[in-house]
XYZ file of C-alpha atoms in Angstrom:
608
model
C 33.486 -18.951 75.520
C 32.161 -15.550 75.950
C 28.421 -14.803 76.958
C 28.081 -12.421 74.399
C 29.275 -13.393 70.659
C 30.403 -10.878 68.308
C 29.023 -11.289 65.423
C 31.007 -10.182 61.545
C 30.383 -7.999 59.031
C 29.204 -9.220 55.991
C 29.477 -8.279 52.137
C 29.028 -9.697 48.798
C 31.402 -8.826 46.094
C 30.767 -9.310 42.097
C 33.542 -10.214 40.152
C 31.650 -8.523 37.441
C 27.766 -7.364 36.534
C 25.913 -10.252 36.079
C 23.920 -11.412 32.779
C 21.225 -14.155 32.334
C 22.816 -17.214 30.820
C 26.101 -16.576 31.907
C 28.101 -17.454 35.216
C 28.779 -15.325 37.565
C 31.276 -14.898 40.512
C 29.918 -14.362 44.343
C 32.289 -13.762 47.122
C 31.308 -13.584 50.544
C 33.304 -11.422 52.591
C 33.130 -11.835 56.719
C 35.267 -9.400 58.552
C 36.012 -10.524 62.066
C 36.772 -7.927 64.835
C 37.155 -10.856 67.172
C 37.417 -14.912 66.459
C 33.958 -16.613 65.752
C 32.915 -19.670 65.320
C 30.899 -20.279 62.368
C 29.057 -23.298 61.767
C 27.475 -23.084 57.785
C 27.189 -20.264 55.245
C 24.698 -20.047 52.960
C 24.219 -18.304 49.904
C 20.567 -17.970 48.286
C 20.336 -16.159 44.994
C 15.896 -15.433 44.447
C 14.419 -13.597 41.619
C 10.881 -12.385 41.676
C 8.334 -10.312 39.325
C 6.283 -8.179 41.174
C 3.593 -5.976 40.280
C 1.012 -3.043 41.485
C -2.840 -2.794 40.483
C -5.764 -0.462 42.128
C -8.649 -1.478 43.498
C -11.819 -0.287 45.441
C -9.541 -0.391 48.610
C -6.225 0.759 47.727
C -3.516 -0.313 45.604
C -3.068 -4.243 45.961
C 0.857 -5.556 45.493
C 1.687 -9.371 44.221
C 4.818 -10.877 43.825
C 5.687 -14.315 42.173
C 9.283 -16.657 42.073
C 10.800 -17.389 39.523
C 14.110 -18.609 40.502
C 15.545 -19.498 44.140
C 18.968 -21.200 44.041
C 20.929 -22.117 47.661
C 24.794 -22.233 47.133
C 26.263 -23.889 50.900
C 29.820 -22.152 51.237
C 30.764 -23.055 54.306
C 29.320 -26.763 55.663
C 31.706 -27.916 59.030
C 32.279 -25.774 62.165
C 35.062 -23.256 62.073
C 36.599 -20.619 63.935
C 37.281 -17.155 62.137
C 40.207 -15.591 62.986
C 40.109 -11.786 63.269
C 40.360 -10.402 60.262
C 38.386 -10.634 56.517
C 37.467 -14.300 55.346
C 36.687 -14.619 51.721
C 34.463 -17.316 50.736
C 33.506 -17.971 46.411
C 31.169 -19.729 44.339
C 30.376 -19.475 40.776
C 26.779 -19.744 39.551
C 25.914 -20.144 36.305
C 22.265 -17.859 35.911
C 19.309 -19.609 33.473
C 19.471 -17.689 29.955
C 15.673 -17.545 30.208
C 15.366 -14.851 33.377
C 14.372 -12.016 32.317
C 16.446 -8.656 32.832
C 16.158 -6.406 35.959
C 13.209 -4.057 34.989
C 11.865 -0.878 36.987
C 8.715 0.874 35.769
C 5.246 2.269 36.408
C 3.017 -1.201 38.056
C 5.886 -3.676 36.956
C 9.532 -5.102 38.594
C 11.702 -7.569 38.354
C 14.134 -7.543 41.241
C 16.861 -10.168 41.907
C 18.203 -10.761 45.588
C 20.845 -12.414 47.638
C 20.404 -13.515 50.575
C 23.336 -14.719 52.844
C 23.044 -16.463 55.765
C 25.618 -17.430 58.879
C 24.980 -19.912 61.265
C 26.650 -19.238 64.775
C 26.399 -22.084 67.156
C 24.711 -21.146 70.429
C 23.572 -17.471 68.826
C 21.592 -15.717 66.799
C 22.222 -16.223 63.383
C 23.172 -13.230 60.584
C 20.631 -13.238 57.834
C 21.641 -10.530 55.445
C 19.503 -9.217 51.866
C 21.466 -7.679 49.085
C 19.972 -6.252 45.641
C 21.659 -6.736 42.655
C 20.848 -6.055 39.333
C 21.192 -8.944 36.287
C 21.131 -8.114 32.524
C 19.580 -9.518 29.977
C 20.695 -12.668 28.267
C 23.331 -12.817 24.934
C 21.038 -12.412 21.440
C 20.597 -15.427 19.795
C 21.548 -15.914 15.724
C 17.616 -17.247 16.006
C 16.447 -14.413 17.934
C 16.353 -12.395 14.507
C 13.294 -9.180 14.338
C 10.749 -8.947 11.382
C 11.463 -7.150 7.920
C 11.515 -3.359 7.866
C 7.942 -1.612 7.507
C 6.048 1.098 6.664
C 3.045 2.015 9.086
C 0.092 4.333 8.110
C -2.951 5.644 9.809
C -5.187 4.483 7.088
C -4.543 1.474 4.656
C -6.076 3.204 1.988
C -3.558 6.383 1.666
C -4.715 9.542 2.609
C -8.943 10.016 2.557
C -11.310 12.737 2.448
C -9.643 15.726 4.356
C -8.204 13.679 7.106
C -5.284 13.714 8.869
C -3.024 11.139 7.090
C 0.724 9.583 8.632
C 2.921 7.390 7.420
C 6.522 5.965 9.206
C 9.317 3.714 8.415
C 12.138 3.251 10.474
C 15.375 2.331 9.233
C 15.576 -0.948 12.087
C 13.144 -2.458 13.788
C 16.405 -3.265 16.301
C 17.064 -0.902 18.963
C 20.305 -0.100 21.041
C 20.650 1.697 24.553
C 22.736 5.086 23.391
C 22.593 4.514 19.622
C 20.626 6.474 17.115
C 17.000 5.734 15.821
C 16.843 6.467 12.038
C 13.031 7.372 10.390
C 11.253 8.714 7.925
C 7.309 9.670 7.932
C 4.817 11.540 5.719
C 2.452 13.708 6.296
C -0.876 13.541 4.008
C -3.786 15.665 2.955
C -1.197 19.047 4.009
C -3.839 21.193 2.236
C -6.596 20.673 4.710
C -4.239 20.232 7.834
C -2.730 22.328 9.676
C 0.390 20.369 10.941
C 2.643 21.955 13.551
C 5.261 18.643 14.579
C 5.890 14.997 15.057
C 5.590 13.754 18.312
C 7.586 10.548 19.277
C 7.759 8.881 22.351
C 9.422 5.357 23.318
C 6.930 3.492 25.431
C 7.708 0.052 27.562
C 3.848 -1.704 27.675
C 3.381 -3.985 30.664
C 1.017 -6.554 31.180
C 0.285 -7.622 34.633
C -2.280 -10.299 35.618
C -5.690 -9.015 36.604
C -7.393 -9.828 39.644
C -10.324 -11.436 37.949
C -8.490 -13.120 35.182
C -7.105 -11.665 32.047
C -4.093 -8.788 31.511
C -4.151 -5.308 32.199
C -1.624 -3.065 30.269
C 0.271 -0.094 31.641
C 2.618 2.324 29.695
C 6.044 3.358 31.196
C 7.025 6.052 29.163
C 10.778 5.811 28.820
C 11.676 8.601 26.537
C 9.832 11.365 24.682
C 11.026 13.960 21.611
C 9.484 16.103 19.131
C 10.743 16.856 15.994
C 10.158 20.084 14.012
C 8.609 20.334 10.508
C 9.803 22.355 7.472
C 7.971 25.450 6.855
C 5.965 23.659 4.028
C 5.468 20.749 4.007
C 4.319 18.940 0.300
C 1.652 16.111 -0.293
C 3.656 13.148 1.556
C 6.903 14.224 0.961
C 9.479 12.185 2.648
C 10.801 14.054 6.290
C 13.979 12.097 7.790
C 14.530 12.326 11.396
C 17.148 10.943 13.928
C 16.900 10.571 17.785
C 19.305 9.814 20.485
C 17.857 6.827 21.905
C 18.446 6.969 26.330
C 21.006 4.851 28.122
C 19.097 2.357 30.177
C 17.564 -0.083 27.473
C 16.590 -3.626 28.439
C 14.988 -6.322 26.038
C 11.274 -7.098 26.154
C 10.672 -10.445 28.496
C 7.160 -12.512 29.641
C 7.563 -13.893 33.469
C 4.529 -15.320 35.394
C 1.853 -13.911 34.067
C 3.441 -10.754 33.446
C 5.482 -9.111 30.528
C 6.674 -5.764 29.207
C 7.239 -4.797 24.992
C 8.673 -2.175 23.496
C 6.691 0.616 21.208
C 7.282 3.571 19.098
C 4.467 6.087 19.046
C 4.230 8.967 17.024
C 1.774 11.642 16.445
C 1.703 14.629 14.604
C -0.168 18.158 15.999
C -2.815 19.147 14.584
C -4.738 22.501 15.955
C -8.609 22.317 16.133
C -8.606 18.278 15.239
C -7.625 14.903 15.420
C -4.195 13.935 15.988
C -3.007 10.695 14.329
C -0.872 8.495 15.912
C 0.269 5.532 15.601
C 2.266 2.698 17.674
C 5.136 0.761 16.074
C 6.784 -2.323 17.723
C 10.342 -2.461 17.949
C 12.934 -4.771 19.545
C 15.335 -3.654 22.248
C 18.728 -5.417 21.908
C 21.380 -6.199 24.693
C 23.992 -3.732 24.144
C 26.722 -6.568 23.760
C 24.644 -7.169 20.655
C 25.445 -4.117 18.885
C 27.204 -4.476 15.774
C 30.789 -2.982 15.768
C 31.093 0.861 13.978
C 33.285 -0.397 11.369
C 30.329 -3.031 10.578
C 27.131 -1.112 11.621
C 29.184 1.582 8.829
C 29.127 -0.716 6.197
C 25.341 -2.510 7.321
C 23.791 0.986 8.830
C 19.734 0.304 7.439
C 18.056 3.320 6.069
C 14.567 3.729 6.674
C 12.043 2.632 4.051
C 11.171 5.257 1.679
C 7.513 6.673 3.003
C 5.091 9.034 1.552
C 5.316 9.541 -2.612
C 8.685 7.991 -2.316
C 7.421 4.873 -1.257
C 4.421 5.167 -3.931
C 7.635 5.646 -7.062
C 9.666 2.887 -5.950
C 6.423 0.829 -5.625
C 5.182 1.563 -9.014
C 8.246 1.326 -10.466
C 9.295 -2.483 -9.102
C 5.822 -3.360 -10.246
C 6.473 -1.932 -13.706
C 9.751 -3.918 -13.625
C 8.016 -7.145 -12.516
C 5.237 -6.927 -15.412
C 6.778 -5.487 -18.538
C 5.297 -1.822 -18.200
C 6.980 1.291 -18.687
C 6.663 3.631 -15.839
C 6.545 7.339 -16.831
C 5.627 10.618 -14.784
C 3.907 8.186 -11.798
C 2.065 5.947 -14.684
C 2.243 2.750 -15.913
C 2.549 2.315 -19.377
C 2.264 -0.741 -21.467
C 1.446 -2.409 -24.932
C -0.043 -5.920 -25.996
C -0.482 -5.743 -29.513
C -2.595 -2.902 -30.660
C -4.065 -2.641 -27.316
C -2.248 0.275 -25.242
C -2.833 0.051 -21.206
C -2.307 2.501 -18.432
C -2.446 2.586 -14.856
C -2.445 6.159 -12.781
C -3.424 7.029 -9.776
C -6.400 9.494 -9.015
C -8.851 10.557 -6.687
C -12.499 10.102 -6.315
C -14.914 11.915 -3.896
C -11.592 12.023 -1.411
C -10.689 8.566 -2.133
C -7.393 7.682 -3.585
C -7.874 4.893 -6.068
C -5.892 3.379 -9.312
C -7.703 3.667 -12.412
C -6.762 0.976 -15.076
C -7.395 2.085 -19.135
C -7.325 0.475 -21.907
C -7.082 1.317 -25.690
C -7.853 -0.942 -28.654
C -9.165 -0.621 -32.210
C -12.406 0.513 -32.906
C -15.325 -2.603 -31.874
C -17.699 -1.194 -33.692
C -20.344 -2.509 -31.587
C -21.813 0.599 -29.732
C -20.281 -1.273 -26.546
C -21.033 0.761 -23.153
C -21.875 0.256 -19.548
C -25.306 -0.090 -18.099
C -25.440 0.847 -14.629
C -27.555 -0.788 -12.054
C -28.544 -0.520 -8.359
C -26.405 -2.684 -6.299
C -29.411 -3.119 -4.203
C -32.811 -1.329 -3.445
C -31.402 0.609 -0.717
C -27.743 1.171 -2.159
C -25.872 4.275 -2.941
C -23.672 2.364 -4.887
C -24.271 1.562 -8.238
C -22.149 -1.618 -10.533
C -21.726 -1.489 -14.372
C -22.220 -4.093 -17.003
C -21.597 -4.198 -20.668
C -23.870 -3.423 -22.871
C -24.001 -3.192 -27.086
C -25.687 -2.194 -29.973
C -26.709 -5.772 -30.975
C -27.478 -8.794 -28.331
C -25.443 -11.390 -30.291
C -22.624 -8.771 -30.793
C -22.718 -8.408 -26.999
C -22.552 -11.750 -26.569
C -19.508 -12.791 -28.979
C -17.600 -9.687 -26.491
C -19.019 -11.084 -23.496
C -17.863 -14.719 -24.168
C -14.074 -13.908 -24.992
C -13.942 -11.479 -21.745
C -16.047 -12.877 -19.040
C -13.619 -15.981 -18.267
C -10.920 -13.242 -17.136
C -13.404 -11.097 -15.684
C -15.145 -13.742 -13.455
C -11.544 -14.954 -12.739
C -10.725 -11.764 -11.344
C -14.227 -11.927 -9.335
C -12.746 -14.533 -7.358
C -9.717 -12.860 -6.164
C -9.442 -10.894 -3.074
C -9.254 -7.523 -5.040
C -12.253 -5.984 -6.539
C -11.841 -4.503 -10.128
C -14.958 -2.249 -11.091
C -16.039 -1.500 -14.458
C -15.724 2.188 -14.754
C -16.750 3.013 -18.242
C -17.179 1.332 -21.517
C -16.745 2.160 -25.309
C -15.721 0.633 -29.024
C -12.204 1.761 -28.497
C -11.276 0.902 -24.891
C -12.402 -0.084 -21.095
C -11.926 1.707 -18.032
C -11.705 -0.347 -14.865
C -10.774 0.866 -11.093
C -8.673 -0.630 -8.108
C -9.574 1.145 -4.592
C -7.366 2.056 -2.938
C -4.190 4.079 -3.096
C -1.601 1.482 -4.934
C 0.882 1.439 -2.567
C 0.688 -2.224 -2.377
C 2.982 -3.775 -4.619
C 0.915 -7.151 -4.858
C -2.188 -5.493 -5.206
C -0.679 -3.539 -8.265
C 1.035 -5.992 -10.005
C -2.176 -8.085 -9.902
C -4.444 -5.260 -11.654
C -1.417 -4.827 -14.522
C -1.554 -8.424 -15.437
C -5.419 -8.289 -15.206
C -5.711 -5.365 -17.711
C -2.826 -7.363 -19.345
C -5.002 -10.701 -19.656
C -7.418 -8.442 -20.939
C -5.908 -6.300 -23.437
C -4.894 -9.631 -25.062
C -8.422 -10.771 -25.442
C -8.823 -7.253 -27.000
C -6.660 -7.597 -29.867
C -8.605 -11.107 -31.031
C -11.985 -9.603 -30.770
C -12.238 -7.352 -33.527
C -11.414 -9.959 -36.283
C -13.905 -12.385 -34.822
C -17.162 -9.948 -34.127
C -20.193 -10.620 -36.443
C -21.984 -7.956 -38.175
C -24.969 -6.422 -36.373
C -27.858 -8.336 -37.336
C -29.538 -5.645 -39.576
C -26.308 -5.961 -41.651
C -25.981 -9.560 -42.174
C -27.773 -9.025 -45.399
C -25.029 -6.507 -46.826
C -22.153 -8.252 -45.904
C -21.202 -10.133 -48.883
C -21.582 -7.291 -51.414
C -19.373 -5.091 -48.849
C -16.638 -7.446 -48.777
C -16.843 -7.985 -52.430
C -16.470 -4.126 -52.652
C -14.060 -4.020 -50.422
C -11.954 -6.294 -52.369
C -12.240 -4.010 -55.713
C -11.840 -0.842 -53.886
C -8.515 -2.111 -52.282
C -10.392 -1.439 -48.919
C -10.300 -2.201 -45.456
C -13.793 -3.595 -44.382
C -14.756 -3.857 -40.233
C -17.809 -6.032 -40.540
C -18.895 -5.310 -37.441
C -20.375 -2.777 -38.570
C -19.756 -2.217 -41.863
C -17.573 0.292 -42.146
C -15.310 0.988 -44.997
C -11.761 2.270 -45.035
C -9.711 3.493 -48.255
C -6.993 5.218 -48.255
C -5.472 7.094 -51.379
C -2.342 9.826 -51.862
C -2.804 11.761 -48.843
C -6.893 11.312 -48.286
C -8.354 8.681 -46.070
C -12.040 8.188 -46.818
C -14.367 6.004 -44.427
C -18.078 5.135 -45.955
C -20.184 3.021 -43.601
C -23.962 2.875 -41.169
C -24.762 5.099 -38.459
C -26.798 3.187 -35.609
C -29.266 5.199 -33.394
C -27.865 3.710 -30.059
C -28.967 6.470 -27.425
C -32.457 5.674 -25.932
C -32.643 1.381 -27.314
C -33.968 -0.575 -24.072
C -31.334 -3.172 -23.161
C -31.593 -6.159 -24.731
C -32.631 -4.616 -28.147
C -31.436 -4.156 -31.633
C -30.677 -0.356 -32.148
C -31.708 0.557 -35.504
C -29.963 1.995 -38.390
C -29.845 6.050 -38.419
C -27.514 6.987 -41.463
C -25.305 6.391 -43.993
C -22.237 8.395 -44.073
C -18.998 9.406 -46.332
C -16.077 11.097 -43.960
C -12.869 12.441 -46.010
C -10.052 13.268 -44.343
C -8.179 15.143 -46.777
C -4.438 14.964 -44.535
C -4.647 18.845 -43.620
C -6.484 21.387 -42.095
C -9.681 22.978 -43.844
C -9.760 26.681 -44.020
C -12.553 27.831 -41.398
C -13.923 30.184 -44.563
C -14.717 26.653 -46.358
C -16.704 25.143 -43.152
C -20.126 24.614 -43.778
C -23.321 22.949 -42.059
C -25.942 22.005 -44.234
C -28.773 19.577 -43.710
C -30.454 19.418 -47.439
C -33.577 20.662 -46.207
C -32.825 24.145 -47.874
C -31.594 25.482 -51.289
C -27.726 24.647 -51.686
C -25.740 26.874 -50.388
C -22.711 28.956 -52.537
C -19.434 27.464 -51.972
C -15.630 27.641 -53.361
C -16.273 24.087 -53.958
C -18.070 22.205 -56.537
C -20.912 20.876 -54.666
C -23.206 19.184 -57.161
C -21.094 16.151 -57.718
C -21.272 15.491 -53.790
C -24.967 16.293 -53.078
C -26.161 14.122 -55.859
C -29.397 12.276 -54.895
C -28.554 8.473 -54.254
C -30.175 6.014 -56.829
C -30.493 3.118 -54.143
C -32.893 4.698 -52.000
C -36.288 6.833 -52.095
C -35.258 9.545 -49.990
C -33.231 12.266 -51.758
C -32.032 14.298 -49.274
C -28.280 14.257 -48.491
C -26.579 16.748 -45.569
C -22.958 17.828 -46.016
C -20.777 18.494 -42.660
C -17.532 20.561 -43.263
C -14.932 21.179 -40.230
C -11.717 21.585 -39.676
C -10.777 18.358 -40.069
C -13.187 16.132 -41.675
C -16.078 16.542 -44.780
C -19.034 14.367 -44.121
C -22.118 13.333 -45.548
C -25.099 11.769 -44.706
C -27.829 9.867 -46.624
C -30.613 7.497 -45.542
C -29.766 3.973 -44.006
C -29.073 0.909 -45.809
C -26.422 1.658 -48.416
C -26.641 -1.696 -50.509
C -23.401 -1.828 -51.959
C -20.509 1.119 -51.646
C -20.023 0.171 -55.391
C -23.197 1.987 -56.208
C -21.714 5.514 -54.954
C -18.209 4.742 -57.134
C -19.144 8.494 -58.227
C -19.677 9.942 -54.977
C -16.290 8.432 -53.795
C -14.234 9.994 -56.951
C -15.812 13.329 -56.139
C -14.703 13.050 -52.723
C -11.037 11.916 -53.780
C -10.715 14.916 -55.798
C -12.107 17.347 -53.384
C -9.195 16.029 -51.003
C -6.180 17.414 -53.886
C -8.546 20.666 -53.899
C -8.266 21.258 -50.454
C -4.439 20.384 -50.504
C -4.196 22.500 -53.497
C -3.027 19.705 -55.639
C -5.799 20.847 -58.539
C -8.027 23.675 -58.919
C -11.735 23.608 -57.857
C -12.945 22.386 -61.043
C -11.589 19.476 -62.639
């Protein structure tokens, strides 16, 4: 036996690249330039996660095992020939290593480590690096929903930058395309130059006093160019070339890497929005085939006032309401309602209307302090006549506190006999949020339609009520006794007698009291502007085309004489004291009127 061994060459050979949960093939080559005895070969596959923080003294390095696996290949003594001596094993890697991952304080490196025992010499203990991909996709390992990410919840506010983005998969695929779509809001006060995308890998790595610290690798970066004007969140589709080297997020030890989108948009002389969207990184094995990703290929969500139509118009779907030019139009009964979007001191917010018959109850808002030190103010309903209030109050408040007690917060905008205006903040790009105000002003608007029949008079007309109805009843009227106002309608005229109430100025809480009664002919065209005429009855009567006298008459059922007449385009009015007892006392006064409509048509002459 010689004094001095020679020692072989060693190599490892892959069958193929290797892949967490799969098995792989490892052959040891020893090439012999003389015979050596060889007692055992080993074969030790490790895989560790090491990372790279700073401190007051330098950068510090730690490294932690995850996987050490010994595979004996050769276990009695033997005597190599000269020549190369092949020895294989097959090792089947856990699905749950992570891939082989490079970047800026983070690796995961995988080693093999072969070892040859010579008998009476020093031994060969050889390192090799090899790389290991990630493990097959699972059918459970399935991403979230497509998205749509924006800088502010609430849509575009104030003069502020404003960005929206959808991508058309949350999936990504080494070499394949990234599909996307953003928006750009608030373009009038912006000066907006281009998008700005980058594709970050975050890493966490364990701190030296507990908790993670994060570190971005930036993998890839692109900007894309923006049309030459740009309109109020129009839609701007984008694709990118995504880079080669792609590996799928993984948590080791402490330590783990994710993947993010970020995009920002350039903005000269201000803030830049941005904002990060997390995407998952597929094996490339996992991509679907070209016939299939064809007939599958995802589109991004629509983004911008895209995304606002097809919103409004699946919630107009859901609920019954028409939507027309960006609104929302429906009808329950007589009551009309309609949704639009608006803006208020720079906030975008969805106003809700609605439109029913006349009340007839003065209603309004009164508005309040929310608190002594508040700018913000809430409004109530208020009315001509407490009890009135109160029959309006009792059919609406159960829907109103119901909707108290949700998570959305309906205002009270405004308030009046013939409809309600309420408010939704925000911009109504939330489908749920939407379709939750339509069915409120829904709920509502059916409440509407009962309350007009069931409202008592005001209580300074309780007293007139039966001799109204009873004239109602020979004048083939309609009668609102709310309020006491008369409706009849004859040929082509349409004449309305009822009260007046003095409702600016009454203290909450009070009765406002009676100001007038009036007689309003609408004779079913327009009056000549040489026939308009303003007269209060404080003066001699005016000259006039028409005959006057029968109209100005003095009323028998009161002291006070006097007796105004108000002539527009559209409507003849007059007005008499308060507290007409019966409209069959001014059976005259109605006549006149009826023929004064077939004058102003032209149906008779102006005499009769």
């Amino acid at each position: 036996m010689a004094l001095f061994k020679t020692r072989p060459d060693v190599r490892l050979l892959l069958a193929r690249p290797l892949a967490a949960g799969e098995i792989g093939e490892y052959t040891v080559e020893l090439l012999c330039s003389k015979p050596v005895p060889i007692r055992a070969v080993y074969l030790t596959l490790t895989g560790e996660v090491q990372w790279v923080h700073g401190g007051s003294h330098g950068s510090q390095y730690d490294r932690s095992r995850f996987l050490k696996h010994r595979v004996e290949l050769l276990d009695r003594h033997t005597e190599l020939d000269v020549g190369p001596h092949r020895l294989r094993t097959k090792v089947r890697l856990p699905p749950s290593l992570p891939p082989s991952w490079e970047g800026t304080c983070l690796r995961v490196r995988y080693r093999a480590n072969i070892r040859v025992v010579i008998p009476w010499w020093f031994d060969i203990d050889v390192d090799f690096s090899f790389p290991v991909g990630p493990a097959p996709s699972s059918a459970e390992d399935q991403p979230s929903g497509p998205k749509v990410y924006a800088t502010d919840p609430q849509g575009p506010t104030g003069k502020s930058p404003y960005l929206e983005l959808s991508l058309g998969s949350q999936e990504l695929y080494a070499e394949d395309r990234l599909r996307a779509t953003a928006a750009l809001g608030n373009v009038d006060h912006n000066d907006y130059r281009e998008l700005r995308l980058a594709l970050i890998a975050q890493e966490a790595i364990p701190a030296p006093l507990g908790g993670p610290l994060h570190q971005d690798h930036l993998v890839a970066r692109w900007t894309v160019d923006l049309p030459e004007r740009v309109g109020e969140l129009q839609p701007i589709p984008f694709q990118l070339s995504l880079p080669r080297k792609l590996v799928p997020a993984f948590q080791m030890h402490g330590c783990s890497m994710k993947w993010l989108v970020q995009l920002s948009v350039g903005v000269p002389r201000g803030p830049e929005p941005s904002m990060r969207v997390p995407v998952t990184v597929r094996p490339a094995d996992a991509k679907p085939s070209e016939a299939e990703e064809a007939k599958e290929r995802a589109l991004p969500l629509a983004v911008g006032s895209e995304r606002l139509r097809l919103v409004w118009e699946s919630v107009a779907r859901s609920t019954g309401f028409e939507h027309i030019d960006g609104e929302l139009h429906g009808k329950v009964g007589e009551t009309s309602v309609v949704l639009r979007r608006d803006y208020s001191q720079g906030q975008a917010e969805v106003h809700g209307h609605l439109r029913f018959p006349d009340l007839g109850v003065g209603l309004r808002t009164h508005t309040v302090r929310k608190h002594i030190l508040s700018d913000e103010f809430r409004h109530h309903l208020g009315a001509r006549d407490p009890a009135q209030l109160a029959a309006v109050v009792e059919r609406l408040q159960p829907i109103l506190a119901q909707a108290s007690r949700t998570r959305h917060q309906y205002d009270l905008t405004a308030a009046g006999d013939g409809g309600l205006d309420f408010r939704l903040r925000g911009p109504g790009s939330a489908a749920s949020e939407l379709r939750d105000f339509a069915y409120f002003l829904s709920a509502l608007a059916d409440e509407t339609n009962e309350l007009a029949g069931k409202l008592p008079a005001a209580v300074l007309l309780e007293d007139y009520v039966d001799a109204w109805t009873e004239a109602a009843a020979a004048l083939r009227a309609k009668l609102r006794v709310s309020d006491l106002r008369l409706t009849i309608e004859r040929e082509a005229s349409k004449l309305v007698v009822g009260m007046d109430f003095e409702d600016k100025g009454v203290p909450e809480g009070e009765v406002a009291p009676l100001r007038s009664t009036f007689f309003a002919l609408e004779p079913g065209i327009a009056i000549p502007s040489r026939h308009h005429l303003l007269w209060t009855g404080d003066t001699r009567q005016p000259e006039h085309e028409w005959p006057l006298e029968a109209l100005v008459t003095a009323p028998s059922w009161t002291r006070s004489e006097r007796v105004s007449l108000h002539v527009n385009d559209r409507l003849v009015r007059l007005y008499m004291a308060p507290g007409l007892p019966d409209p069959r006392l001014e059976i005259e006064r109605i006549e006149a009127l009826f023929s004064l409509g077939k004058t102003i048509r032209g149906e008779q002459g102006p005499y009769r």
